[in-house]
Coordinates of C-alpha atoms and ligand atoms in Angstrom, one line a residue:
Chain A
M729 CA -0.1 0.0 -0.1
S730 CA 1.3 3.5 -0.8
L731 CA 1.9 5.8 2.0
L732 CA -0.1 8.6 0.4
E733 CA -2.6 8.2 -2.5
L734 CA -4.6 10.8 -4.4
R735 CA -7.4 9.1 -6.4
A736 CA -8.9 11.2 -9.2
V737 CA -8.8 14.3 -7.1
E738 CA -10.7 17.3 -8.4
V739 CA -10.3 20.7 -6.7
A740 CA -11.9 24.0 -7.8
Y741 CA -11.8 27.6 -6.8
G742 CA -15.3 28.5 -7.1
D743 CA -16.3 27.2 -10.6
L744 CA -12.8 27.2 -11.9
P745 CA -11.2 23.7 -11.8
A746 CA -7.5 23.7 -10.5
L747 CA -7.2 19.9 -10.4
R748 CA -9.1 17.8 -12.9
G749 CA -8.9 14.3 -11.8
V750 CA -5.3 13.9 -10.4
S751 CA -4.1 10.4 -9.3
V752 CA -0.8 10.3 -7.6
A753 CA 0.9 7.6 -5.3
I754 CA 3.8 8.2 -2.9
E755 CA 5.6 5.1 -1.6
A756 CA 6.9 5.2 2.0
G757 CA 10.7 6.3 1.9
E758 CA 10.9 7.7 -1.4
T759 CA 11.5 11.2 -2.8
L760 CA 8.8 12.2 -5.3
S761 CA 8.7 15.3 -7.4
V762 CA 5.8 17.1 -9.0
V763 CA 6.8 19.6 -11.6
G764 CA 5.0 21.9 -13.8
A765 CA 4.5 25.4 -14.9
N766 CA 2.9 28.3 -13.2
G767 CA -0.7 27.7 -12.6
A768 CA -0.4 24.0 -13.2
G769 CA -2.0 23.1 -9.8
K770 CA 0.9 22.0 -7.8
T771 CA 0.1 24.2 -4.8
T772 CA -3.5 23.4 -5.0
M773 CA -2.6 19.7 -4.7
L774 CA -0.5 20.3 -1.5
R775 CA -3.4 22.6 -0.1
A776 CA -5.8 19.8 -0.8
I777 CA -3.6 17.1 0.9
S778 CA -3.2 19.5 4.1
G779 CA -6.9 20.0 4.2
L780 CA -6.7 23.7 3.3
M781 CA -9.1 23.0 0.5
R782 CA -11.7 20.2 0.1
P783 CA -11.6 18.1 -3.1
R784 CA -15.1 18.2 -4.8
A785 CA -14.4 14.7 -6.0
G786 CA -12.0 11.9 -5.5
Q787 CA -10.2 10.8 -2.4
I788 CA -6.9 11.4 -0.5
L789 CA -5.7 8.3 1.5
L790 CA -2.9 8.0 4.1
D791 CA -2.1 4.2 4.6
G792 CA -5.5 3.5 3.0
E793 CA -7.4 5.8 5.3
R794 CA -9.3 8.9 4.2
L795 CA -7.4 11.9 4.9
D796 CA -9.5 14.4 2.9
T797 CA -12.3 14.4 5.5
L798 CA -9.9 15.6 8.4
P799 CA -9.4 19.2 9.6
S800 CA -5.8 20.5 8.9
H801 CA -4.5 20.2 12.5
A802 CA -5.5 16.4 12.5
I803 CA -3.7 15.9 9.3
V804 CA -0.4 17.3 10.7
G805 CA -1.3 15.0 13.7
R806 CA -1.1 12.1 11.2
G807 CA 2.4 13.2 10.1
V808 CA 1.5 14.8 7.0
V809 CA 3.3 18.1 6.9
Q810 CA 4.0 20.8 4.5
V811 CA 6.6 23.6 3.9
P812 CA 4.0 26.0 2.2
E813 CA 4.7 28.3 -0.8
G814 CA 5.8 31.6 0.6
R815 CA 6.9 29.8 3.8
K816 CA 4.2 31.4 6.0
I817 CA 6.5 31.6 9.1
F818 CA 5.4 33.8 12.0
P819 CA 7.5 37.0 11.3
S820 CA 7.4 38.8 14.7
L821 CA 7.8 35.6 16.6
T822 CA 11.4 34.4 17.3
V823 CA 13.1 31.6 15.5
L824 CA 12.8 29.4 18.5
E825 CA 9.1 30.2 18.9
N826 CA 8.5 29.3 15.4
L827 CA 10.3 26.0 15.9
E828 CA 8.5 25.3 19.1
L829 CA 5.0 25.9 17.4
G830 CA 6.4 23.4 14.8
S831 CA 5.8 20.8 17.5
Y832 CA 2.4 22.1 18.6
V833 CA 0.6 18.7 18.2
A834 CA 0.8 16.4 21.2
A835 CA 3.1 13.6 19.7
A836 CA 5.7 16.1 18.5
K837 CA 5.4 18.2 21.5
A838 CA 6.5 15.3 23.8
R839 CA 9.7 15.1 21.7
R840 CA 10.4 18.9 21.4
R841 CA 13.7 18.8 22.8
D842 CA 15.0 16.1 20.5
G843 CA 13.4 17.9 17.6
L844 CA 15.2 21.1 18.2
E845 CA 18.5 19.3 18.5
Q846 CA 18.1 17.7 15.2
V847 CA 17.0 21.0 13.5
F848 CA 19.8 22.8 15.0
T849 CA 22.3 20.1 13.7
L850 CA 20.7 20.3 10.4
F851 CA 20.7 24.1 10.4
P852 CA 23.3 25.5 12.6
R853 CA 22.4 29.0 11.4
L854 CA 19.1 28.7 13.1
K855 CA 20.7 28.0 16.4
E856 CA 22.8 31.1 16.1
R857 CA 19.7 33.2 15.5
E858 CA 17.4 31.6 17.9
R859 CA 16.3 34.9 19.6
Q860 CA 15.9 37.0 16.4
A861 CA 12.6 37.8 15.1
A862 CA 11.9 35.3 12.1
G863 CA 10.9 38.0 9.7
T864 CA 14.1 39.8 10.0
M865 CA 16.2 37.0 8.6
S866 CA 17.4 36.5 5.0
G867 CA 15.2 34.6 2.5
G868 CA 17.4 31.6 2.6
E869 CA 17.5 31.5 6.5
Q870 CA 13.6 31.9 6.4
Q871 CA 13.4 29.0 4.0
M872 CA 15.6 26.9 6.4
L873 CA 13.4 28.0 9.4
A874 CA 10.2 26.8 7.4
I875 CA 11.8 23.5 6.8
G876 CA 13.0 23.3 10.3
R877 CA 9.6 24.1 11.7
A878 CA 7.8 21.4 9.6
L879 CA 10.7 18.9 10.7
M880 CA 9.5 19.8 14.4
A881 CA 6.3 18.1 13.7
R882 CA 7.9 14.7 13.2
P883 CA 6.5 14.2 9.6
R884 CA 6.2 10.8 8.0
L885 CA 5.5 12.7 4.9
L886 CA 7.2 16.1 4.3
M887 CA 5.9 18.1 1.4
L888 CA 7.7 21.1 0.2
D889 CA 6.3 23.6 -2.2
E890 CA 8.9 25.3 -4.2
P891 CA 11.6 25.6 -1.6
S892 CA 14.1 27.0 -4.1
L893 CA 12.0 29.9 -5.2
G894 CA 13.8 33.2 -5.0
L895 CA 17.1 31.8 -3.6
A896 CA 20.6 32.3 -4.9
P897 CA 21.9 29.2 -6.7
I898 CA 24.3 28.3 -4.0
I899 CA 21.6 28.3 -1.3
V900 CA 19.3 26.3 -3.6
T901 CA 22.0 23.5 -3.8
E902 CA 22.3 23.6 -0.1
I903 CA 18.4 23.3 0.5
F904 CA 18.5 20.4 -2.1
R905 CA 21.3 18.8 -0.3
I906 CA 19.5 19.0 3.1
I907 CA 16.3 17.6 1.4
G908 CA 18.2 14.7 0.4
E909 CA 19.6 14.2 3.8
I910 CA 16.2 14.4 5.4
N911 CA 15.0 11.8 3.1
R912 CA 17.9 9.5 4.0
S913 CA 17.0 9.7 7.6
G914 CA 13.8 8.2 6.9
T915 CA 11.2 10.8 6.0
T916 CA 9.2 10.5 2.8
V917 CA 9.6 13.6 0.7
L918 CA 7.2 15.1 -1.9
L919 CA 8.8 17.9 -3.6
V920 CA 7.0 20.5 -5.7
E921 CA 9.4 22.4 -7.9
Q922 CA 9.7 24.6 -11.1
N923 CA 13.4 23.8 -10.8
T924 CA 12.8 20.9 -12.8
R925 CA 16.4 19.6 -13.3
Q926 CA 17.4 19.6 -9.8
A927 CA 14.3 18.3 -8.4
L928 CA 14.1 15.4 -10.7
A929 CA 17.8 14.5 -10.3
L930 CA 17.1 14.4 -6.5
S931 CA 14.0 12.1 -6.9
R932 CA 13.3 8.5 -7.4
R933 CA 10.1 9.2 -9.2
G934 CA 8.4 12.3 -10.6
Y935 CA 5.0 13.5 -12.0
V936 CA 4.5 16.2 -14.5
L937 CA 1.4 18.3 -14.0
E938 CA -0.1 20.5 -16.6
N939 CA -3.4 22.3 -16.4
G940 CA -4.6 20.4 -13.4
R941 CA -3.8 17.0 -14.9
V942 CA -0.8 14.5 -14.6
V943 CA 0.5 14.2 -18.2
L944 CA 3.7 12.3 -17.5
E945 CA 5.1 10.1 -14.8
G946 CA 8.3 8.1 -14.4
T947 CA 11.5 7.7 -12.7
G948 CA 13.6 10.8 -12.3
A949 CA 15.9 9.7 -15.0
E950 CA 13.3 8.7 -17.4
L951 CA 11.6 12.2 -17.1
L952 CA 15.0 14.1 -17.5
G953 CA 15.4 12.1 -20.7
N954 CA 11.9 12.6 -22.1
E955 CA 11.7 14.8 -25.1
H956 CA 8.7 16.8 -24.0
V957 CA 10.1 17.5 -20.6
K958 CA 13.4 18.5 -22.1
R959 CA 11.6 21.0 -24.5
A960 CA 9.0 22.3 -22.1
Y961 CA 10.9 22.4 -18.8
L962 CA 14.6 22.2 -19.3
G963 CA 14.9 24.6 -22.2
M964 CA 16.8 22.1 -24.4
Chain B
M490 CA -2.3 76.6 36.4
T491 CA -1.1 75.2 39.7
G492 CA 1.3 72.3 40.2
G493 CA -1.2 70.7 42.5
L494 CA -3.8 70.6 39.7
L495 CA -1.2 69.1 37.2
L496 CA -0.1 66.5 39.8
Q497 CA -3.9 65.5 40.6
A498 CA -4.6 65.3 36.8
V499 CA -1.6 63.0 36.3
V500 CA -2.5 60.8 39.2
S501 CA -6.1 60.6 37.9
G502 CA -4.9 59.8 34.4
L503 CA -2.6 57.0 35.6
L504 CA -5.4 55.6 37.7
L505 CA -7.8 55.5 34.6
G506 CA -5.1 54.2 32.3
G507 CA -4.7 50.8 33.8
V508 CA -8.5 50.0 33.4
Y509 CA -8.5 51.5 29.9
G510 CA -5.4 49.4 29.1
L511 CA -6.9 46.2 30.2
V512 CA -10.2 46.7 28.4
A513 CA -8.2 47.6 25.3
S514 CA -5.8 44.6 25.6
G515 CA -8.8 42.4 25.5
L516 CA -10.3 44.2 22.4
S517 CA -6.9 44.0 20.7
L518 CA -6.5 40.3 21.2
I519 CA -9.9 39.7 19.7
F520 CA -9.1 42.0 16.8
G521 CA -5.6 40.7 16.4
V522 CA -6.6 37.0 16.2
L523 CA -10.2 37.2 14.6
R524 CA -9.8 40.4 12.4
I525 CA -13.1 41.7 13.6
I526 CA -13.9 44.8 15.9
N527 CA -15.9 43.5 18.6
F528 CA -18.5 46.2 19.2
A529 CA -19.9 43.9 22.0
H530 CA -17.0 44.4 24.1
G531 CA -18.5 47.1 26.1
A532 CA -21.7 45.2 26.5
V533 CA -19.6 42.2 28.0
M534 CA -18.1 44.6 30.4
M535 CA -21.5 45.9 31.4
L536 CA -22.7 42.3 32.0
A537 CA -19.8 41.6 34.1
M538 CA -20.5 44.7 36.1
Y539 CA -24.0 43.4 36.7
T540 CA -22.7 40.1 37.8
T541 CA -20.4 41.9 40.3
Y542 CA -23.3 44.0 41.6
W543 CA -25.5 40.9 42.0
L544 CA -22.9 38.7 43.7
F545 CA -22.5 41.6 46.1
A546 CA -26.2 42.5 46.7
L547 CA -27.5 39.0 46.8
A548 CA -24.6 37.1 48.4
G549 CA -22.4 39.7 49.9
V550 CA -19.3 38.8 47.7
D551 CA -16.8 41.3 47.7
P552 CA -16.3 42.9 44.3
Y553 CA -12.6 42.0 44.3
L554 CA -13.1 38.5 45.3
S555 CA -15.7 38.0 42.8
V556 CA -13.1 38.3 40.0
I557 CA -12.4 34.7 40.7
L558 CA -16.0 34.0 39.5
T559 CA -16.4 36.5 36.7
A560 CA -13.1 35.8 34.9
P561 CA -13.8 32.1 34.2
L562 CA -17.6 32.9 33.7
F563 CA -16.9 35.4 31.0
F564 CA -14.1 33.5 29.3
A565 CA -16.8 30.9 28.8
L566 CA -19.2 33.4 27.6
G567 CA -16.7 34.7 25.0
V568 CA -16.0 31.1 23.9
V569 CA -19.8 30.5 23.3
I570 CA -20.2 33.8 21.5
Q571 CA -17.3 32.9 19.2
K572 CA -18.4 29.3 18.6
V573 CA -22.2 29.9 18.2
V574 CA -22.4 33.4 16.7
I575 CA -19.1 34.4 15.1
E576 CA -17.5 31.2 13.8
P577 CA -20.6 30.1 11.8
N578 CA -20.3 33.3 9.8
R579 CA -16.6 33.4 9.2
S580 CA -17.0 33.2 5.4
A581 CA -19.6 36.1 5.5
A582 CA -18.3 39.5 4.4
E583 CA -16.5 41.6 6.9
H584 CA -19.2 44.3 7.4
N585 CA -21.7 41.5 8.2
Q586 CA -19.4 40.2 11.0
L587 CA -19.2 43.8 12.3
L588 CA -23.1 44.0 12.3
L589 CA -23.0 40.7 14.1
T590 CA -21.1 42.1 17.1
L591 CA -23.1 45.3 16.9
G592 CA -26.3 43.3 17.1
L593 CA -24.9 41.3 20.1
A594 CA -24.0 44.6 21.9
L595 CA -27.7 45.8 21.3
F596 CA -29.1 42.5 22.5
F597 CA -27.1 42.5 25.7
E598 CA -27.9 46.1 26.5
N599 CA -31.8 45.6 25.9
L600 CA -31.6 42.4 27.9
A601 CA -30.1 44.3 30.8
L602 CA -32.8 47.0 30.4
V603 CA -35.6 44.4 30.6
L604 CA -34.1 42.4 33.3
W605 CA -32.8 45.2 35.6
Q606 CA -34.3 48.5 34.3
G607 CA -32.3 51.6 33.5
D608 CA -31.6 52.4 37.2
F609 CA -28.1 53.4 38.1
R610 CA -27.0 50.9 40.8
T611 CA -23.8 51.3 43.0
V612 CA -21.8 48.8 45.0
R613 CA -21.1 50.5 48.5
V614 CA -18.3 48.7 50.2
A615 CA -16.3 49.8 53.3
Y616 CA -13.3 50.9 51.2
S617 CA -15.5 53.0 48.6
N618 CA -14.3 56.1 50.0
A619 CA -10.9 55.2 51.3
S620 CA -8.2 57.5 50.0
F621 CA -4.8 59.1 50.9
M622 CA -2.6 62.0 49.6
I623 CA 0.4 62.1 47.5
G624 CA 1.5 65.8 48.0
E625 CA -1.4 67.7 47.0
A626 CA -3.1 64.9 44.9
L627 CA -5.9 62.7 46.3
V628 CA -5.6 59.1 45.5
E629 CA -8.7 57.1 46.0
V630 CA -7.9 53.6 47.0
P631 CA -10.4 51.7 45.0
R632 CA -9.2 53.4 41.7
L633 CA -5.8 52.5 42.8
V634 CA -6.7 49.0 43.2
A635 CA -8.6 48.9 39.9
S636 CA -5.8 50.3 37.9
G637 CA -3.3 48.1 39.7
G638 CA -5.4 44.9 39.2
A639 CA -5.9 45.7 35.7
V640 CA -2.2 46.2 35.0
L641 CA -1.5 42.9 36.8
M642 CA -4.1 41.2 34.7
A643 CA -2.7 42.6 31.4
V644 CA 0.9 41.7 32.4
G645 CA -0.4 38.1 33.2
L646 CA -2.0 38.1 29.7
F647 CA 1.2 39.2 28.1
A648 CA 3.2 36.6 30.0
F649 CA 0.6 33.9 29.0
L650 CA 1.1 35.1 25.2
R651 CA 4.9 34.9 25.6
L652 CA 5.4 31.8 27.6
T653 CA 2.6 29.2 26.7
D654 CA 2.0 27.1 23.7
V655 CA -1.6 28.4 23.6
G656 CA -0.2 31.9 23.9
K657 CA 2.2 31.5 21.2
A658 CA -0.5 29.8 19.0
L659 CA -2.7 33.0 19.5
R660 CA 0.2 35.2 18.3
A661 CA 1.0 33.0 15.4
L662 CA -2.7 32.9 14.4
A663 CA -2.8 36.7 14.5
E664 CA 0.1 36.8 12.1
E665 CA -0.2 34.0 9.7
P666 CA -3.5 32.0 9.9
E667 CA -2.6 29.5 7.2
G668 CA 0.9 28.9 8.7
A669 CA -0.9 28.2 12.0
A670 CA -3.1 25.7 10.6
L671 CA -0.2 24.0 8.8
V672 CA 1.8 23.6 12.1
G673 CA -1.2 21.8 13.5
I674 CA -2.9 24.5 15.6
N675 CA -6.7 23.9 15.9
V676 CA -7.4 27.3 14.7
A677 CA -11.2 27.3 15.4
R678 CA -10.3 26.4 19.2
I679 CA -7.7 29.1 19.3
R680 CA -10.1 31.6 17.8
A681 CA -12.6 30.6 20.7
A682 CA -9.8 31.1 23.2
A683 CA -9.0 34.6 21.9
F684 CA -12.7 35.7 22.3
G685 CA -12.7 34.1 25.6
L686 CA -9.5 35.7 26.9
G687 CA -10.7 39.1 25.5
S688 CA -14.0 38.8 27.2
A689 CA -12.3 37.7 30.4
C690 CA -10.1 40.9 30.4
V691 CA -13.0 43.2 30.0
A692 CA -15.0 41.3 32.6
V693 CA -12.3 41.8 35.1
A694 CA -11.9 45.4 34.3
G695 CA -15.6 45.7 34.8
A696 CA -15.6 44.0 38.2
L697 CA -12.7 46.1 39.4
I698 CA -14.4 49.5 38.8
T699 CA -17.8 48.6 40.4
P700 CA -16.7 49.9 43.9
F701 CA -16.6 53.6 42.4
F702 CA -18.5 53.3 39.1
Y703 CA -22.2 53.1 38.8
V704 CA -23.7 50.0 37.1
A705 CA -26.4 50.6 34.3
P706 CA -27.2 49.2 30.9
D707 CA -25.4 51.7 28.9
V708 CA -22.5 52.2 31.4
A709 CA -19.9 50.6 29.1
E710 CA -20.7 52.6 25.9
S711 CA -18.0 55.1 26.8
F712 CA -15.5 52.4 27.5
N713 CA -16.2 50.8 24.1
I714 CA -15.3 54.0 22.2
M715 CA -12.3 54.6 24.4
A716 CA -11.0 51.1 24.1
F717 CA -11.3 51.5 20.2
V718 CA -9.1 54.6 20.5
V719 CA -6.6 52.9 22.6
V720 CA -6.5 49.9 20.4
V721 CA -5.7 52.2 17.4
L722 CA -3.2 54.1 19.3
G723 CA -1.4 51.0 20.5
G724 CA -1.5 49.5 16.9
M725 CA -4.5 47.4 15.9
G726 CA -3.7 43.9 17.2
N727 CA -0.6 44.9 19.1
F728 CA -1.3 43.5 22.5
M729 CA 1.5 45.3 24.4
G730 CA 0.7 48.6 22.7
A731 CA -2.9 48.4 24.0
L732 CA -1.8 48.7 27.7
A733 CA 0.5 51.7 27.0
G734 CA -2.1 53.2 24.8
G735 CA -4.5 53.0 27.8
F736 CA -2.2 55.2 29.9
I737 CA -1.8 57.7 27.1
V738 CA -5.6 58.0 26.8
G739 CA -6.2 58.0 30.6
L740 CA -3.6 60.9 30.8
A741 CA -5.0 62.8 27.8
E742 CA -8.4 62.5 29.2
S743 CA -7.6 63.7 32.8
L744 CA -5.3 66.6 31.7
G745 CA -7.9 67.7 29.2
A746 CA -10.5 67.6 31.9
A747 CA -8.2 69.6 34.3
F748 CA -7.1 72.4 31.9
L749 CA -9.8 72.7 29.1
P750 CA -13.3 74.0 29.7
G751 CA -16.2 71.3 30.3
S752 CA -16.9 69.2 27.3
L753 CA -13.6 69.9 25.4
K754 CA -11.9 67.1 27.6
Q755 CA -12.9 64.4 25.2
L756 CA -11.6 66.5 22.4
V757 CA -8.1 65.9 23.3
V758 CA -8.4 62.0 23.2
F759 CA -10.0 62.3 19.8
M760 CA -7.5 64.8 18.5
I761 CA -4.9 62.3 19.2
F762 CA -6.8 59.6 17.7
V763 CA -7.3 61.4 14.6
L764 CA -3.7 62.5 14.5
V765 CA -2.4 58.9 15.0
L766 CA -4.8 57.6 12.2
L767 CA -3.5 60.3 9.9
F768 CA 0.3 59.9 10.6
R769 CA 0.9 56.6 12.2
P770 CA -2.0 54.4 11.1
Q771 CA 0.1 51.3 12.3
G772 CA -0.2 52.8 15.9
L773 CA 2.3 54.6 18.1
F774 CA 4.3 51.4 18.8
G775 CA 3.8 49.3 15.8
G776 CA 6.4 48.5 13.3
S777 CA 5.2 48.5 9.6
R778 CA 4.5 44.8 10.0
D779 CA 1.6 45.3 12.5
R780 CA -1.6 45.6 10.6
Ligands
ATP51 N1 -7.1 31.7 -4.5 C1 -7.4 31.3 -5.8 N2 -8.5 31.7 -6.4 C2 -8.9 31.4 -7.7 N3 -8.0 30.8 -8.4 C3 -6.8 30.3 -7.9 C4 -6.5 30.6 -6.4 N4 -5.3 30.0 -6.4 C5 -5.0 29.4 -7.6 N5 -5.8 29.6 -8.5 C6 -5.8 29.0 -9.8 O1 -5.7 27.5 -9.7 C7 -4.7 27.2 -10.6 C8 -3.6 26.4 -10.0 O2 -2.9 27.3 -9.2 P1 -1.6 26.8 -8.2 O3 -1.4 27.9 -7.3 O4 -2.1 25.4 -7.6 O5 -0.7 26.5 -9.4 P2 0.9 26.2 -9.1 O6 1.3 25.0 -10.0 O7 1.3 26.1 -7.7 O8 1.8 27.4 -9.7 P3 3.0 28.1 -9.3 O9 4.1 27.4 -9.8 O10 2.9 29.6 -10.1 O11 3.0 28.3 -7.8 C9 -4.3 28.4 -11.4 O12 -5.0 28.5 -12.6 C10 -4.6 29.5 -10.6 O13 -4.9 30.7 -11.3
MG52 MG1 2.4 27.2 -6.4

C-alpha cells in the first residue's frame, strides 16, 4: 500500500477547476517530485492534501485511510506536514518560537527537545539566530526555518512547495542537499518544484502536472530524458 | 495653572489608564486573532459589572473577590459567542461580521434593560471612600486597586502570550493564519480562546471598577469607544501597545478635563486619535508589519 494516494482528485476555486482528476501515489521512503509550470495546480494539490481545501471529487488516502475528511490540524497530527509556498513563518515570533510551534501537536510536543537538537544540527544558522524575530532573517534563512519548523512536527511525509523559489543558486544547492539528507534519515518527501532539473535529479520518481492533470510520470532519470520534458521544462 | 492641579490630573490619568489598558488589551487580542472589531466588548463589560453587582447585593461577595468567578464565567461566555455566533459566519463579508457584534451589543444592552431596568446601581463597600494624599493629589484607594489589578491582569495576559504554547498559538494565528493551521494548531479552538480571553479581560476590568462606578445598561458604551481609540493608538492587534495606549488616553483625558473647559476634555483624546490615524496608522508602537 502506498503511504499517500490521491485518487482522481478534483479541486476547484469557485467554478474554476484547478485539479481535474489527479491520481498520484507516494511510496514510503521515497522522494517524489511534482513539476509543472505556473498555474499547473501544484500548490493546489498540496493545499488539498493538507486540508486547506476540500476536493469536490476523488479521495486522498494515508495508509489507505481517508485524509480528505480531516481538519488541517488532524492531518498534521497524522504526520503529513508541508513547507508551504511563501513559507508562512510567523514573522514577529522568534526563530525558537517558530520551531516550538512546529511541534504544537501532542506527539511532537513530547519530543520537542530532540526535535530542536536535530533541527539545529541540520541548520546551525538557526541556532545562532534563535532569539531573532523570524521576519528579520534573509530569504534563505527563512526557508531553512520553514523546513525546520515542519521537521519539528515529526513528519512521516514532508511536502515542500517550491523551496528553491527566489533563492541564490548556492543556497538552492544547499537546500536540495538537506532535502536529500532528510529523506535518507527516513522521511518520505514530496517535492513540488519549477526547478525541474535539480528536483528530478534528486527524486526517485516524478510526475509532470499540466493544467490540473498529470501528463507524464516516471523515474527521475526517465523524465529527465523525456523529449517533452526537455523541451518544455529544461529549455533544451 | 497650579502644580497641584497638574499632579492631580496626572494621578487621575494613571488611575484611569490601567483600566483602559486592560479593556483595550482584550479588544486588541480579539481583533488581532479574529480580524473583527468586537462592538459587543463594552456590553460584555456591562454584563460583568451586573454580575459583580448581584453577587455583592445578593450574596455579599466582595467585588474584588468576585473576580475569581467573573473571569472564568466570561471566558466561557466569550467562547460561546465565538463558537455560536461568530465562527459560523466566518465566510460572510467583513461588514456582516461587524453587524453581528453590533447586534450582540444591542441584544445584551436591551436584555439588561428588560431584566434590571435603567436605574443606576452602585456597590457600596467599606473601602469605597478610602483615600490618601500624595503631595497635593488625592488618591482614591478603589481606583488605585482597579488600575493596579488591571495592569496585573494585562501583564499576566502578556506573560501567557509569551510563555505558553496556547499563547504562542494565539500570536501565530494573529500573524499568519494559514501557517498556524499548517503547524497543527486547531485554529477554530484558538479563535474561541481569543474571544474568551478578551472577554475575561474586559469582565475583570468591569468587576474592578464597580466599587466606584455606577452600574447601568449603557455604562460601558463610553468604554467601548475609548477602548477602540486605545487599540488604534497602540496599533491594531498589538497587545502590548494596548496597555501603553490605555495610559496615554487616560492621561490625555484627565489632563484635558483639568485644563480645558467642560466638554472639551474628550476632544483631546479624539484629536490624538485622528492624528495617529493620519500620521501613524500602524499605531504609536507598531512596526510596519503590525496591521
Ligand atoms: N485563490 C485562488 N482563487 C482562484 N483561483 C486560484 C487561486 N489560487 C490558484 N488559483 C488558480 O488555480 C490554478 C492552479 O494554481 P496553483 O497555485 O495550484 O498553481 P501552481 O502550480 O502552484 O503554480 P506556481 O508554480 O505559480 O506556484 C491556477 O489556474 C490559478 O490561477
Ligand atoms: Mg504554487
